[in-house]
XYZ file of N, CA and C in Angstrom:
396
model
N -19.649 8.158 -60.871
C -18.663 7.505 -61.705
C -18.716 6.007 -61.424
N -18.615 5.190 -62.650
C -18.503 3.641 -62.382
C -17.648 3.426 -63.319
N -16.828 2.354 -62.916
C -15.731 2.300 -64.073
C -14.911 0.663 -63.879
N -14.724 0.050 -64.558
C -13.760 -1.171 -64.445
C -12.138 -0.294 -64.266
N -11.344 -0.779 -63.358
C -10.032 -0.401 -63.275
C -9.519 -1.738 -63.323
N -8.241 -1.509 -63.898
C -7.033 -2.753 -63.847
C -6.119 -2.331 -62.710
N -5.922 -3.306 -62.393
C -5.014 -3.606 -60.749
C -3.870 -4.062 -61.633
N -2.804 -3.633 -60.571
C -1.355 -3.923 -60.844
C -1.239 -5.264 -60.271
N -0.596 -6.270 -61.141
C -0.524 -7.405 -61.037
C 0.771 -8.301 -61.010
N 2.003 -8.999 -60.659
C 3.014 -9.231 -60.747
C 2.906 -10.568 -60.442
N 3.554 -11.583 -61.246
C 3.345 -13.129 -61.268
C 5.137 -13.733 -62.206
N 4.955 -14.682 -61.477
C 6.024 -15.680 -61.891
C 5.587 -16.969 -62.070
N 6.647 -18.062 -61.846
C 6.124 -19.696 -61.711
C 5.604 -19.538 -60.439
N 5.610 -18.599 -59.439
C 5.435 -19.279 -57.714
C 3.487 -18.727 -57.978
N 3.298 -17.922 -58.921
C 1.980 -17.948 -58.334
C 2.027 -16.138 -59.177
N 0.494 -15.581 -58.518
C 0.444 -13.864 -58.715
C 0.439 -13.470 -57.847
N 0.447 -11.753 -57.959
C 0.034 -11.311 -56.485
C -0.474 -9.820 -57.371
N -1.388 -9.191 -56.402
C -2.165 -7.673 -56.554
C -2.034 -7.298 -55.366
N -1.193 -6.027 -55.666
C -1.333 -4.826 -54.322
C -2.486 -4.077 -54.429
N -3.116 -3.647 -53.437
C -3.994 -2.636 -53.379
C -3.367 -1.215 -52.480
N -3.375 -0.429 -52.936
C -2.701 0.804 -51.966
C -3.501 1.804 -52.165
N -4.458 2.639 -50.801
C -5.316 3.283 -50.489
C -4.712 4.730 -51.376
N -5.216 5.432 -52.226
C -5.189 6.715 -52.651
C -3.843 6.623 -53.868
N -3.806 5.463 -54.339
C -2.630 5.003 -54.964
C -3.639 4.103 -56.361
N -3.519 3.249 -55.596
C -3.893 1.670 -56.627
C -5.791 2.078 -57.091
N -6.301 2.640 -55.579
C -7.922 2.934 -55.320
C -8.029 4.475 -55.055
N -9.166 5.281 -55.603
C -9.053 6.340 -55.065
C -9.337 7.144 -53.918
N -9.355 6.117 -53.176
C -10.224 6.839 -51.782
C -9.066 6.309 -50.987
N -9.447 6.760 -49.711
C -9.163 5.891 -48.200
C -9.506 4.654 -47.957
N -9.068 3.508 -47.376
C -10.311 2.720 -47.117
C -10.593 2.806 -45.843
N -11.472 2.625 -45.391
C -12.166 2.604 -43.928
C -12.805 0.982 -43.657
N -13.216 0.322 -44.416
C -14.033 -0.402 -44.297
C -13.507 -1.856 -45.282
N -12.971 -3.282 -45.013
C -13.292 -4.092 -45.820
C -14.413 -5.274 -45.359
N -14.882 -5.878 -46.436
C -15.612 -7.144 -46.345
C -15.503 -8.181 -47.588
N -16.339 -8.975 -47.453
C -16.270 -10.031 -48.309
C -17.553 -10.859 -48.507
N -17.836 -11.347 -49.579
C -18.957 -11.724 -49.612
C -18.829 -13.265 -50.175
N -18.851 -14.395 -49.544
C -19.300 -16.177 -50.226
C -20.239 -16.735 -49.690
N -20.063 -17.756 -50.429
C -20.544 -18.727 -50.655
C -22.410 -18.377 -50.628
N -22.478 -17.817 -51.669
C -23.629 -17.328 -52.104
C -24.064 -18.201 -53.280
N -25.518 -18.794 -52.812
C -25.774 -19.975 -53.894
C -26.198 -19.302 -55.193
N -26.231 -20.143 -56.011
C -26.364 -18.989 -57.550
C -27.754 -18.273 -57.916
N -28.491 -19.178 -57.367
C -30.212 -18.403 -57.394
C -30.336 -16.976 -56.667
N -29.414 -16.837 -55.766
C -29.114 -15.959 -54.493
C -29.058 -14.711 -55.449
N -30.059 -13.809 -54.876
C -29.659 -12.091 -55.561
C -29.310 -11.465 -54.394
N -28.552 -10.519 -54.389
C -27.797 -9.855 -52.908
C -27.876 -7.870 -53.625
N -27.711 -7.056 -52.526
C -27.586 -6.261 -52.889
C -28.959 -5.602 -52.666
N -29.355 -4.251 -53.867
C -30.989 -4.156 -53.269
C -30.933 -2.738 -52.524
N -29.755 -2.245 -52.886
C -29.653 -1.128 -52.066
C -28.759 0.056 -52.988
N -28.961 1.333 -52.529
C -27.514 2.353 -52.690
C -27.313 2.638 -51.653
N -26.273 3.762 -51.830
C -25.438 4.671 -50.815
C -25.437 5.725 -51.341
N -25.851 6.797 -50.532
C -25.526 8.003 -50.019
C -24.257 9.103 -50.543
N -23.361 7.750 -50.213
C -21.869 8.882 -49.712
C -21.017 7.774 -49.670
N -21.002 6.711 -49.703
C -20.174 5.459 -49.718
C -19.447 5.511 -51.324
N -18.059 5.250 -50.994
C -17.630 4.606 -52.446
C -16.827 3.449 -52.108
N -16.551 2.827 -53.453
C -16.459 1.219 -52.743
C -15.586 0.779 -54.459
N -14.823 -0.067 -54.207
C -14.051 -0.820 -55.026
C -14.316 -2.436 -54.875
N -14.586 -3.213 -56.117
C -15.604 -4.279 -55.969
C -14.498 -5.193 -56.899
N -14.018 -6.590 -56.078
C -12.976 -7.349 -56.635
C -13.582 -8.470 -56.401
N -14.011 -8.995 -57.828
C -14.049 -11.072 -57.786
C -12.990 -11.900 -57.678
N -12.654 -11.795 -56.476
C -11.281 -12.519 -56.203
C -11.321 -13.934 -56.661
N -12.093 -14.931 -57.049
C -12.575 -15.746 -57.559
C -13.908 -16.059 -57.684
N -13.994 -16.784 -58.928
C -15.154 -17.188 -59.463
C -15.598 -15.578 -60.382
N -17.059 -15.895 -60.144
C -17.804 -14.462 -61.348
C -19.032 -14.646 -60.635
N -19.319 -12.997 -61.291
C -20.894 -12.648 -60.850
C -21.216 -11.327 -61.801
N -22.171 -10.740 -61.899
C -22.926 -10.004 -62.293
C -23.068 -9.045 -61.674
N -22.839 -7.917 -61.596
C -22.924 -6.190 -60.505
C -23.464 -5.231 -61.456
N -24.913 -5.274 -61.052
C -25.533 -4.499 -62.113
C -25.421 -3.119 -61.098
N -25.478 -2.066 -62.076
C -25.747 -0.040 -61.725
C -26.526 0.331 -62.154
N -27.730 0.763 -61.042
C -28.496 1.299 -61.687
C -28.745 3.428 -61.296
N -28.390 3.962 -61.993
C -28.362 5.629 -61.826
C -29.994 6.406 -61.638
N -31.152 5.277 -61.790
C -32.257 5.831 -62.013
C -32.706 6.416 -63.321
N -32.484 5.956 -64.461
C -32.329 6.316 -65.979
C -31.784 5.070 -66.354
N -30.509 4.533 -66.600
C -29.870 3.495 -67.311
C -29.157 2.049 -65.975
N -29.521 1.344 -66.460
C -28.927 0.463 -65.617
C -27.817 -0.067 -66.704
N -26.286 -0.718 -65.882
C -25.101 -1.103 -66.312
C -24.963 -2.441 -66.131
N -24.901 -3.567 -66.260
C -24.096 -4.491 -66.110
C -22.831 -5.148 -66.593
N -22.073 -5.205 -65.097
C -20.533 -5.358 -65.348
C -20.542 -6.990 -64.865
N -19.865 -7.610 -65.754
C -19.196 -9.006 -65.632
C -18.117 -9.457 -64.852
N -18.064 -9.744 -63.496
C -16.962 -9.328 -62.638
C -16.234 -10.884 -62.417
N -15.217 -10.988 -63.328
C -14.594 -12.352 -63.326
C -13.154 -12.416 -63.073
N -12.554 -11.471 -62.773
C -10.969 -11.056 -62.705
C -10.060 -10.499 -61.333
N -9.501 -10.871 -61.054
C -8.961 -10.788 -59.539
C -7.906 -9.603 -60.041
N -7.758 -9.578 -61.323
C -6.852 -8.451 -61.675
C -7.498 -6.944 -62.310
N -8.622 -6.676 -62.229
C -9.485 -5.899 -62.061
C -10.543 -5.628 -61.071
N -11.090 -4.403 -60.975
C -12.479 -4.027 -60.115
C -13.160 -2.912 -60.782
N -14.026 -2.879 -59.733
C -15.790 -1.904 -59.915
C -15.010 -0.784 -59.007
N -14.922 0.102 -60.023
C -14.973 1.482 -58.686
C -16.028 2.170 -58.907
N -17.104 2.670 -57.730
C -18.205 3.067 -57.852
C -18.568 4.484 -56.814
N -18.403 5.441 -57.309
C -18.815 6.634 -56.581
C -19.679 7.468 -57.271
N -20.707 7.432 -56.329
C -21.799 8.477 -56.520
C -23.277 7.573 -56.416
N -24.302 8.103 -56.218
C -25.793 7.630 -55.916
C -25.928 6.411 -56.866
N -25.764 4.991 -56.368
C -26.271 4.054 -57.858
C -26.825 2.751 -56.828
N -28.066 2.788 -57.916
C -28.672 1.320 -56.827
C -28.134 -0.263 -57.554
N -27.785 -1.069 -56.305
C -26.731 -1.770 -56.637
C -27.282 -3.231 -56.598
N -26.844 -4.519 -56.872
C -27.563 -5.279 -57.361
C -26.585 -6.427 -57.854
N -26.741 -7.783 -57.282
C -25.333 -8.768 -57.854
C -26.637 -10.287 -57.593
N -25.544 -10.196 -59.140
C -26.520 -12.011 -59.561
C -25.376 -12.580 -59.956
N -26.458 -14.161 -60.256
C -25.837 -14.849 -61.193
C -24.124 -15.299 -60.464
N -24.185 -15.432 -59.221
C -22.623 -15.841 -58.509
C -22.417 -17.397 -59.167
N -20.920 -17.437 -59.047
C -20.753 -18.819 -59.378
C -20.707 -19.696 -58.437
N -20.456 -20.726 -58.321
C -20.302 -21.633 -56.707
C -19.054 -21.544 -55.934
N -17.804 -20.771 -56.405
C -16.985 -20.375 -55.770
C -16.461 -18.818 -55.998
N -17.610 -17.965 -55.770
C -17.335 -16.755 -56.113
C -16.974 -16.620 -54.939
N -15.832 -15.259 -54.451
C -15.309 -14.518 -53.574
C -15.328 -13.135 -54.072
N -16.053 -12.105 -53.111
C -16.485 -10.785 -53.739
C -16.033 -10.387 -52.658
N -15.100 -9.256 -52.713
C -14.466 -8.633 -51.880
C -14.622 -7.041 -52.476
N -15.080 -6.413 -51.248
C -15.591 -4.962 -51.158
C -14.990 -3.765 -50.541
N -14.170 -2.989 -50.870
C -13.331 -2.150 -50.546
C -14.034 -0.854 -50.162
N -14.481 -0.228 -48.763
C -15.586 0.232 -48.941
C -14.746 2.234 -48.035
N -14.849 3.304 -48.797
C -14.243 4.412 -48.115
C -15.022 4.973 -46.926
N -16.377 4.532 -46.259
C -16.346 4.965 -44.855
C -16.872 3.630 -43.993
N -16.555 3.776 -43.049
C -17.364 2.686 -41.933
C -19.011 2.366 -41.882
N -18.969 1.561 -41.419
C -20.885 1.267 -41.928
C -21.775 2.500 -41.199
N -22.421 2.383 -41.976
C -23.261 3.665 -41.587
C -24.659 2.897 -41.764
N -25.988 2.682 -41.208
C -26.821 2.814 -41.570
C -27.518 3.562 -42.312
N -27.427 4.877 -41.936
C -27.811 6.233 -42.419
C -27.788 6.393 -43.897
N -26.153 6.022 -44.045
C -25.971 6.167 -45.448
C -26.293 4.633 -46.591
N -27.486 4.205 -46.111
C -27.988 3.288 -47.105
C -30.041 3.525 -47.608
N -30.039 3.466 -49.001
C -31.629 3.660 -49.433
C -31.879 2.488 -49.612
N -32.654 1.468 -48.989
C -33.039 0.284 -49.432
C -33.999 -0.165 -49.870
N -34.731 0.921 -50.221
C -36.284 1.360 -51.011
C -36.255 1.880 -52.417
N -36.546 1.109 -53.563
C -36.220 1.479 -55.017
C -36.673 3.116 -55.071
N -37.851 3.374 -54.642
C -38.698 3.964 -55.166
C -38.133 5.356 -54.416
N -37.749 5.491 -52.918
C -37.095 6.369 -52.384
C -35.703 6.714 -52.885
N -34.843 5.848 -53.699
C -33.887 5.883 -54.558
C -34.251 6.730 -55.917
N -35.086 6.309 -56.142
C -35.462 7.144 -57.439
C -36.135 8.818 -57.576
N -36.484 9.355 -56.084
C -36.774 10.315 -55.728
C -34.897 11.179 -55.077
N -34.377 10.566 -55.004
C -33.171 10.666 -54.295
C -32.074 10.976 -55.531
N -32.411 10.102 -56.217
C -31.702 10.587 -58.036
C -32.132 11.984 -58.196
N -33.247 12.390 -58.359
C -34.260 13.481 -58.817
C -33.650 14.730 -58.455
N -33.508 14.604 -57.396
C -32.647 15.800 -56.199
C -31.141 15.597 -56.230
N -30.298 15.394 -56.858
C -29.326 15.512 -56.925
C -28.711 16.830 -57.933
């Protein structure tokens, strides 16, 4: 499953704000956050799937590009909104361009890092689709 979700959002004159609440707002647990800047725009990141990882993907500022690829169709999502995200569960090789000069990519991720659970080989990804 890949999907854009809208985040609950609440704003006045003082400013906005977005809650995130584990099994509420996102559908998983979280176990794991990170963040990703100051990534120059030529910069491609990513290059990998997961296993067993699911992950909720927020451009807290700026924009970028988060392409999905399932091994058949690749997706690209336009990730410019602090009041939306990428929720992404299940085998997809993953892939982010095109950052702006003040992008902030923040990654909501449901287990702890695992090595194990990463394919960082297209081609072993695409044998890994096959068998599912």
């Amino acid at each position: 499953m890949k999907k854009i979700m809208k985040l609950p959002h609440y704003g006045d004159d003082r400013g906005s704000l977005v809650a995130i609440e584990a099994n509420e707002t996102i559908p998983f647990e979280v176990k794991r956050i990170y963040y990703i800047f100051d990534t120059e725009k030529e910069v491609q990141r990513g290059f990998h799937a997961h296993k067993n990882l699911k992950q909720f993907v927020i451009c807290v500022k700026g924009t970028c590009d988060f392409i999905l690829d399932d091994g058949s169709e690749r997706t690209t999502f336009k990730l410019d909104s602090a009041k939306e995200g990428l929720f992404i569960d299940g085998v997809y090789w993953r892939e982010m361009h095109n950052f702006s000069d003040d992008c902030v990519l923040l990654v909501l991720a449901s287990e702890h890092y695992s090595k194990e659970d990463y394919i960082t080989n297209y081609e072993d990804f695409l044998l890994q689709t096959r068998n599912i």
